[in-house]
Coordinates of C-alpha atoms in Angstrom, one line a residue:
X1411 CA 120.7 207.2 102.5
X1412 CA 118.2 204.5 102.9
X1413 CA 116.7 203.7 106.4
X1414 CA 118.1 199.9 106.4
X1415 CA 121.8 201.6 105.8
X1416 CA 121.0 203.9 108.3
X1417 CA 120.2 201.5 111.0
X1418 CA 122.9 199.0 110.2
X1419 CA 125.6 201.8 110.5
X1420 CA 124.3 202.8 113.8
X1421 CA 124.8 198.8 115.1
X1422 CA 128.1 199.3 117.2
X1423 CA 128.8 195.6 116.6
X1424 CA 127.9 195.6 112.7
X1425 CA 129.9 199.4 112.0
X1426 CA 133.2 197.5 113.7
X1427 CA 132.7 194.4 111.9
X1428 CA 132.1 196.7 108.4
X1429 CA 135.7 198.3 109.4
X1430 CA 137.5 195.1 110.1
X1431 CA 135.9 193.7 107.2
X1432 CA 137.1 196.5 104.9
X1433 CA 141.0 196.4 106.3
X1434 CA 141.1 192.7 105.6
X1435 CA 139.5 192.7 102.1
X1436 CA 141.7 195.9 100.8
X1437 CA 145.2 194.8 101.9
X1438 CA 144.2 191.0 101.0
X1439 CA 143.1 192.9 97.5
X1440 CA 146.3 195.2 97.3
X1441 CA 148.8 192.5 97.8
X1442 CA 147.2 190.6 95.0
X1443 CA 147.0 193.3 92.6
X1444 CA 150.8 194.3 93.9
X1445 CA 152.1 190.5 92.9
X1446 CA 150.6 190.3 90.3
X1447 CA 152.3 193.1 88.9
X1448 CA 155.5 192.0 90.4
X1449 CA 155.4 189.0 89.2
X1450 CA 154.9 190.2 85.8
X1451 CA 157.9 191.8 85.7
X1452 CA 159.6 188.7 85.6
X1453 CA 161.8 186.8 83.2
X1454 CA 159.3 184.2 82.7
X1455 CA 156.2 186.1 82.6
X1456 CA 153.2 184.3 81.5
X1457 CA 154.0 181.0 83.3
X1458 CA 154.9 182.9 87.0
X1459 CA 151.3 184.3 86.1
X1460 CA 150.0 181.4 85.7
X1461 CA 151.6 179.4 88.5
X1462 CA 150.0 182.7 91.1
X1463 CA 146.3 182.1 89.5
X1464 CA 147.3 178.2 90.3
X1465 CA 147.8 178.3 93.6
X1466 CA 145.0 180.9 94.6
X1467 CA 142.8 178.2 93.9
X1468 CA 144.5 175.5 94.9
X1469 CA 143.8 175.8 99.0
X1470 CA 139.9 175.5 98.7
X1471 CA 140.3 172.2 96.5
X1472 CA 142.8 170.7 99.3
X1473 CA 141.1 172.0 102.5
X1474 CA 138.1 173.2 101.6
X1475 CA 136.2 170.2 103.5
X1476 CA 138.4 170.7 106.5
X1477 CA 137.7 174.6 106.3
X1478 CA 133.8 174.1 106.7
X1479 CA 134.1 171.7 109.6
X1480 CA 136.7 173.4 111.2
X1481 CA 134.3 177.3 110.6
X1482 CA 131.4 174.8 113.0
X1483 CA 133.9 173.7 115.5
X1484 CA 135.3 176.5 117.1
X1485 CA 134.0 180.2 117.4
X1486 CA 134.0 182.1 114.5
X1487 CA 135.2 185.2 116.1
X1488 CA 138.3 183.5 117.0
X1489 CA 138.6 182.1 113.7
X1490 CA 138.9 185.3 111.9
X1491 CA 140.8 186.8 114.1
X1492 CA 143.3 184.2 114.0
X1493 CA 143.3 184.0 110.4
X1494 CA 144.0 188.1 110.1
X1495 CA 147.0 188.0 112.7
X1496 CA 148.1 184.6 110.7
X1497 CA 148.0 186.5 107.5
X1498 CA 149.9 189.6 108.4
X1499 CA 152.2 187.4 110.1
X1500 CA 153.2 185.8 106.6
X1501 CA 153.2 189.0 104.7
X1502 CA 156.1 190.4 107.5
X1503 CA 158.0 187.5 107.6
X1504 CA 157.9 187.4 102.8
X1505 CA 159.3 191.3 103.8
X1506 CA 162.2 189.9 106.2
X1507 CA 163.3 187.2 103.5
X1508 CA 162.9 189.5 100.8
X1509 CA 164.9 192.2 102.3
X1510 CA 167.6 189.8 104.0
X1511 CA 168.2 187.4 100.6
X1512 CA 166.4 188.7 97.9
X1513 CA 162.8 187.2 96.3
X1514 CA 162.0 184.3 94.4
X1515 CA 159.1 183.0 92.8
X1516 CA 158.9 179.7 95.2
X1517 CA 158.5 181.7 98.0
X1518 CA 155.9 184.2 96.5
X1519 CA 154.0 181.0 95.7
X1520 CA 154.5 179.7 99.1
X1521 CA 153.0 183.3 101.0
X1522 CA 150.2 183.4 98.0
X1523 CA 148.6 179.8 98.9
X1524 CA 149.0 180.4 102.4
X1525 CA 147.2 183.4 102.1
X1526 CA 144.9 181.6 100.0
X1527 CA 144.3 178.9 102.8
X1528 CA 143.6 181.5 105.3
X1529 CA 140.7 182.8 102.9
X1530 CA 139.1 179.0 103.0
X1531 CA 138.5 179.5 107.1
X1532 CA 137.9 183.4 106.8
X1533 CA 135.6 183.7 104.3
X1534 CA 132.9 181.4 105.1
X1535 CA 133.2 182.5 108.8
X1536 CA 132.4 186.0 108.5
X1537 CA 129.5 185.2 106.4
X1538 CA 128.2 182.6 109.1
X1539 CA 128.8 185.4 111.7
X1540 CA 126.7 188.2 110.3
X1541 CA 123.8 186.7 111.2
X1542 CA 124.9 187.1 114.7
X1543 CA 125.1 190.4 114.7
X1544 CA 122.7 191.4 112.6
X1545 CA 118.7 191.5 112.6
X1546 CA 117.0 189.1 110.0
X1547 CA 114.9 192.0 108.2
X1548 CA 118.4 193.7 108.0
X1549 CA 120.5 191.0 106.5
X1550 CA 119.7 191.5 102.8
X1551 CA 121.0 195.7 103.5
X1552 CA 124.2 193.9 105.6
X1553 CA 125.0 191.9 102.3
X1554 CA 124.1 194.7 99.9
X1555 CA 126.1 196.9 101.9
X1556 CA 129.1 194.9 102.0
X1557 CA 128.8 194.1 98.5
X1558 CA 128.9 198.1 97.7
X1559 CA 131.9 197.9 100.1
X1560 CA 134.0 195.0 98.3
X1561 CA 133.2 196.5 94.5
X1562 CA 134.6 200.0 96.0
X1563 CA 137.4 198.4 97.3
X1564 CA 138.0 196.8 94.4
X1565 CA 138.0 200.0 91.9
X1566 CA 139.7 202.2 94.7
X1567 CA 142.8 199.3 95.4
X1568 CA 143.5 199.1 91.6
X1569 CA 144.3 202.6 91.5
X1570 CA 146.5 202.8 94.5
X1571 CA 148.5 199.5 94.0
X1572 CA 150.0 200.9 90.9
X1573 CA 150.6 204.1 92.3
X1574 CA 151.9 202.0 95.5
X1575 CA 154.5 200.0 93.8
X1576 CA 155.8 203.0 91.6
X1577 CA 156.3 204.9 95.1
X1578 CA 157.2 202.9 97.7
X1579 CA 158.3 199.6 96.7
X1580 CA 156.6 195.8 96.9
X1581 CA 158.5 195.5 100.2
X1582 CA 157.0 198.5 102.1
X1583 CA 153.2 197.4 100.5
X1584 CA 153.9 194.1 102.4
X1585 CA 154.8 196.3 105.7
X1586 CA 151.4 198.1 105.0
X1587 CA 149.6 195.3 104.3
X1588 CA 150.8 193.6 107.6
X1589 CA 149.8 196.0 109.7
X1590 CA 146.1 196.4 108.1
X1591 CA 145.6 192.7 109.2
X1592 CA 146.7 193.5 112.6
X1593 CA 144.2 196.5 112.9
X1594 CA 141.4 194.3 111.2
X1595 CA 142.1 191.6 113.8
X1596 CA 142.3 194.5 116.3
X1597 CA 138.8 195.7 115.8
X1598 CA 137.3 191.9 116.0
X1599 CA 138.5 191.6 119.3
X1600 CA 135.5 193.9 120.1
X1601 CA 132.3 192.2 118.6
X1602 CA 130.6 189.8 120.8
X1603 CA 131.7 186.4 120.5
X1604 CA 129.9 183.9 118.0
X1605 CA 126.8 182.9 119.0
X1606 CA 126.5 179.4 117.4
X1607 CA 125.9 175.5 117.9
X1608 CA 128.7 173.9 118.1
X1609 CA 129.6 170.9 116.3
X1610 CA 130.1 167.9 118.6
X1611 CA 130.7 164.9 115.8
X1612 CA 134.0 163.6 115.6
X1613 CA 136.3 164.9 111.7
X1614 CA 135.3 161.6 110.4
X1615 CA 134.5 161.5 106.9
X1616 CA 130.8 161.8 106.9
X1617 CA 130.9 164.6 108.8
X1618 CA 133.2 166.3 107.3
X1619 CA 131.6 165.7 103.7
X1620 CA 128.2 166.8 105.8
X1621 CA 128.4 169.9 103.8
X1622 CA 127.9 168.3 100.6
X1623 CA 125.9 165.7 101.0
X1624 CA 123.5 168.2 102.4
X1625 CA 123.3 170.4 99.4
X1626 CA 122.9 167.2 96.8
X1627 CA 119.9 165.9 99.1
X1628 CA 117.8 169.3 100.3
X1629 CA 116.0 170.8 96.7
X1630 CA 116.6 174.7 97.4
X1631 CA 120.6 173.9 98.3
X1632 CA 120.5 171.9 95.0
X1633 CA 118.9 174.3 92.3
X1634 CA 120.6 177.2 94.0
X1635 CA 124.4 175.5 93.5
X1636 CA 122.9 174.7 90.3
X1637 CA 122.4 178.3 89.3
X1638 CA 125.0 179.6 90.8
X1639 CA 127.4 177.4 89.4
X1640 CA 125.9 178.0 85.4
X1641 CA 125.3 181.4 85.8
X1642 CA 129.7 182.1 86.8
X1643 CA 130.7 179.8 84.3
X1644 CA 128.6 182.4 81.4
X1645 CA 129.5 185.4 83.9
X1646 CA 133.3 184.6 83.4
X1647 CA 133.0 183.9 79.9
X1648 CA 131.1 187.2 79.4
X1649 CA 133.8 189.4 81.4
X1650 CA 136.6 187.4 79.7
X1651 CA 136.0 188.0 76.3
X1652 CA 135.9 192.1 76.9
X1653 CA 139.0 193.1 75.8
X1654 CA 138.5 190.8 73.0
X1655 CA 135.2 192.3 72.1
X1656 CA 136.7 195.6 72.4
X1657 CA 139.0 195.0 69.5
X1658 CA 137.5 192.7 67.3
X1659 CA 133.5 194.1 67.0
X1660 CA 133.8 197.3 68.5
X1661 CA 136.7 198.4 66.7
X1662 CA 138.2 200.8 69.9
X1663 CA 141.8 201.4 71.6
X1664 CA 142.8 200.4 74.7
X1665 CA 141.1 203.7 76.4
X1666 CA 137.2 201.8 75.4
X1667 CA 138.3 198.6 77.1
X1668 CA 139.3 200.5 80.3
X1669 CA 135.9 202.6 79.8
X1670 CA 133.6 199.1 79.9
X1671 CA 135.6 197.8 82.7
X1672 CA 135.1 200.8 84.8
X1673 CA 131.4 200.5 83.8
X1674 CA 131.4 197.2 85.0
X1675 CA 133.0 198.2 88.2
X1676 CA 130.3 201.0 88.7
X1677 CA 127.5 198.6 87.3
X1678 CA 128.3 196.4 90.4
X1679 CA 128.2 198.8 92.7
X1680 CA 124.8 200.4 91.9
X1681 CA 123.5 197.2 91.7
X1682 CA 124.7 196.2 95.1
X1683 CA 123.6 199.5 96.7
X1684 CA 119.8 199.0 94.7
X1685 CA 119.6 195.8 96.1
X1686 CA 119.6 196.8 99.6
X1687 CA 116.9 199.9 99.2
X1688 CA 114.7 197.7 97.9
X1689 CA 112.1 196.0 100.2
X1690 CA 112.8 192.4 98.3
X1691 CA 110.1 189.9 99.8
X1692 CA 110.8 187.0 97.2
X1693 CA 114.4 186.2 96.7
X1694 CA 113.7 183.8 94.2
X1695 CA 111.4 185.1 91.6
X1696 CA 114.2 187.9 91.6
X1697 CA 116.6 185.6 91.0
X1698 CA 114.6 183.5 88.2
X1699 CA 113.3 186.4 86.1
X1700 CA 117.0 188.1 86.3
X1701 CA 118.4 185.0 84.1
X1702 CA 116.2 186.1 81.6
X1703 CA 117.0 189.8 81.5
X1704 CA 120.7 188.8 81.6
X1705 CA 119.9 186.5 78.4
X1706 CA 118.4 189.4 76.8
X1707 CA 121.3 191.7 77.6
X1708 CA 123.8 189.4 76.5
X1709 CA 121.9 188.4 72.9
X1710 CA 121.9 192.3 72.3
X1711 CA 125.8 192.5 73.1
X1712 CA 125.9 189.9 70.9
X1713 CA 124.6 191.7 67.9
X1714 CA 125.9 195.0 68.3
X1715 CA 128.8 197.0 67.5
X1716 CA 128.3 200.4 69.1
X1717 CA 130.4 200.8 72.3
X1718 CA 127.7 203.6 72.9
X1719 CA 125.0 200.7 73.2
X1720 CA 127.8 198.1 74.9
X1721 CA 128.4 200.1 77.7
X1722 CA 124.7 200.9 78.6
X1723 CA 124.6 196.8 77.7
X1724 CA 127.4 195.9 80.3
X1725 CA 126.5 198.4 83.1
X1726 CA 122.9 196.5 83.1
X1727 CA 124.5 193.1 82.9
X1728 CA 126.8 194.2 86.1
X1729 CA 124.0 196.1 88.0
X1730 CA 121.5 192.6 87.9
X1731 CA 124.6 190.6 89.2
X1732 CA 123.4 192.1 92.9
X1733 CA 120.1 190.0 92.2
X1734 CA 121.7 186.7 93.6
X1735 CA 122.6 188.8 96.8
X1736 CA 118.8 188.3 98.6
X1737 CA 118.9 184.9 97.8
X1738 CA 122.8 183.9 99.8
X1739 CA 121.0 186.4 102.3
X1740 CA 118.7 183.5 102.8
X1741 CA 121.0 180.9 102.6
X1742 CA 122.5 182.5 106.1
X1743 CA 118.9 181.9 107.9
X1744 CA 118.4 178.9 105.7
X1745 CA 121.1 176.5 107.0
X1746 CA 121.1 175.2 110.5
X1747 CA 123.7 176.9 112.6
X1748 CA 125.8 173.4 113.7
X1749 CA 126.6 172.8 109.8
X1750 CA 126.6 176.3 108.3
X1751 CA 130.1 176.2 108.1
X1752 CA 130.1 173.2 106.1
X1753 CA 127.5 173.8 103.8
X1754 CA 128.9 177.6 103.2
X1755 CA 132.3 176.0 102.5
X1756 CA 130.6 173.5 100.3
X1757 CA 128.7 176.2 98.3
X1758 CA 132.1 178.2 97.4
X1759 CA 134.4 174.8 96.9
X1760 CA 131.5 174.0 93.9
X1761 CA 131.0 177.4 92.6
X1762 CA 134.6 177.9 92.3
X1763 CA 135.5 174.9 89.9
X1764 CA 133.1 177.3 87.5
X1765 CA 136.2 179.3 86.8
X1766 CA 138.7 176.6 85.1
X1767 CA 135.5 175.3 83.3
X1768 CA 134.9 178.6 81.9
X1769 CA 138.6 179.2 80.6
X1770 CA 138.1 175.7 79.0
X1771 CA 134.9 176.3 77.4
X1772 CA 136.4 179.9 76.1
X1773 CA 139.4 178.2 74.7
X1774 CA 136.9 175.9 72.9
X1775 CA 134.1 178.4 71.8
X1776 CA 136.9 181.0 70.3
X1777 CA 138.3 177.9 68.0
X1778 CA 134.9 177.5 66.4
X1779 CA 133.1 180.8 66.7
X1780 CA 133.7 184.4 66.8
X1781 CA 133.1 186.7 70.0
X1782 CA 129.6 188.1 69.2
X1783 CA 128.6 184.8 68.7
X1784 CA 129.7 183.5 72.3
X1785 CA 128.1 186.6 73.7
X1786 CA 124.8 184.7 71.8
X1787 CA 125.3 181.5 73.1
X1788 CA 125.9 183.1 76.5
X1789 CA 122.6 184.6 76.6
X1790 CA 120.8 181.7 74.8
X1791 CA 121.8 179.7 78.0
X1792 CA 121.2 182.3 80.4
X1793 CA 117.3 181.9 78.8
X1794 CA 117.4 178.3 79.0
X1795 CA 118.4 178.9 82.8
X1796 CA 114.9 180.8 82.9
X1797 CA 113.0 178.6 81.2
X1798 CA 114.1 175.3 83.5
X1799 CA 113.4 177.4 86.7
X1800 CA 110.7 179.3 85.8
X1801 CA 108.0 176.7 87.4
X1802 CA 110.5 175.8 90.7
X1803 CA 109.0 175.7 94.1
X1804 CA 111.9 175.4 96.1
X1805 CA 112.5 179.0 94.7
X1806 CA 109.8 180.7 93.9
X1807 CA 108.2 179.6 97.4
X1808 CA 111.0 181.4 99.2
X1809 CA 110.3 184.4 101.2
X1810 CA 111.9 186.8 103.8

């Protein structure tokens, strides 16, 4: 195991926060995967689907400029344990209802944006709190390591939800769920408390838009949103259109389209774990010259019709997603401590509208052109990407 691991799992206070870290994201992950499924099993499938995805969203477009002001106010330890005991406090109390009147979609909706809202405050706190815990030659590792963590989580929940609700029953998942948050929360209790600058300014509207405005006026905050934001809009197009790739240009059952998405799944993981061995001095030129290795892997998906040469193709495109992880390393050292939470708020509010966009736009693209050819466009505008960032200082000058 590589030395930075190492060290980072033998930090008492970063090996709790890891734990606490993984109980939150796999029940927040299982009861997701678990309603959705539950959900689909409803009368009016597609549209309770629909209305789920919805309202996931829908907290960080509401609150999201409370969440950031709210993350600098008060201590972020507190926050997250809050937000943990908050959560598995819903979860018991959908169980109670469920099991004293029976479920229906309103209140599933109701427990999914709550959890949803929680997520705006948690999120952005944790990643604000690493840093207190955690030595700045080690927080590239800390990020890589929890990346690993999340993708494993991800793979490993997928499994065990279906097994879950075949054995036990969507009520007994919420009763396992519950009780995750309260061991996450549990194991906060123990980390030493956040170790930030407060914010003193009153919730007025400047200050609460603080986050923003700082982004749109400081160069590296701007061309880094910038990227960001571009690069999920053509990441969500290029994951999207899988299973449609799968049938229409590779010509392969169901059982190929569950083999690329586990090599995604693995592709993200290696790349996360690579990431953190690797001494990486220059976020930015990593970042820059990965756009144009992504374009090239795309224009090659785009052209073939082997899924020999498409799952090498995705794994590669998965494994340089871990590229962006040095650079939101830097963006935790980068931002003054008294408006992180803002700013950190800001960053996910903006990259998240990449997501609708990116249904749009694949709604519009399929009308007009088939898949390989989006796959082309994709990496056409991944090299574009390249090309306009190529000469940046605010990103090429970066170093940690």
């Amino acid at each position: 195991m590589n030395a930075t691991y190492i060290r980072l799992l033998k930090n008492r206070n970063f090996a709790i926060f890891l734990s606490g870290q993984i109980l939150s994201v796999f029940s927040d992950s299982l009861f997701k995967i678990s309603l959705m499924w539950y959900v689909a099993g409803m009368a009016d499938a597609m549209s309770s689907v629909a209305a789920v995805l919805f309202v996931s969203y829908l907290p960080r477009l509401i609150v999201g400029i409370w969440g950031g002001y709210l993350i600098d106010q008060f201590n972020r330890k507190h926050m997250m344990i809050l937000n943990d005991c908050l959560s598995g406090a819903a979860l018991v109390v959908l169980m109670l209802v469920m099991q004293a009147t029976g479920l229906n979609l309103w209140l599933l909706l109701g427990v999914r944006f709550f959890l949803s809202l929680m997520d705006v405050f948690y999120s952005p706190a944790a990643s604000a709190y690493i840093p207190t815990i955690v030595a700045k030659e080690d927080l590239i590792g800390a990020n890589s390591l929890f990346s690993v963590v999340y993708n494993a989580l991800d793979i490993i929940s997928a499994g065990l939800a279906g097994i879950a609700v075949a054995a036990m029953g969507f009520d007994k998942i919420l009763c396992i769920n519950a009780a995750l948050y309260v061991v996450s929360a549990g194991l906060i209790v123990f980390l030493p408390a956040s170790i930030q600058e407060r914010c003193v300014e009153k919730a007025n509207w400047p200050e609460l838009t603080r986050g923003y405005r700082e982004i749109f006026t400081d160069r590296f905050l701007r061309q880094f949103v910038a990227i960001v934001f571009t690069t999920n809009i053509l990441y969500t197009i290029a994951y999207g259109l899988v299973a449609v790739y799968t049938q229409s240009s590779l010509h392969v059952g169901s059982e190929g389209y569950g083999f690329l998405q586990s090599t995604i799944s693995i592709g993200m993981l290696v790349g996360s774990a690579l990431v953190g061995v690797l001494k990486i001095r220059h976020p930015g030129k990593v970042m820059i010259w990965g756009l144009l290795f992504q374009g090239a892997v795309l224009l090659v998906i785009g052209v073939n019709s082997s899924l020999f040469l498409a799952v090498v193709c995705f794994f590669l495109f998965a494994l340089s997603d871990a590229l962006a992880i040095p650079l939101f390393s830097y963006l935790q050292i980068y931002v003054a401590d008294a408006i992180k939470g803002r700013v950190l708020t800001a960053f996910d509010t903006m990259v998240l509208l990449a997501s609708p966009i990116a249904s749009i736009l694949i709604e519009l693209l399929s009308r007009s052109s088939d898949t390989l050819r989006i796959y082309v466009f994709c990496g056409g505008i991944m090299g574009l990407l390249f090309v306009v960032f190529l000469n940046s200082k605010a990103m090429k000058e970066i170093e940690i």
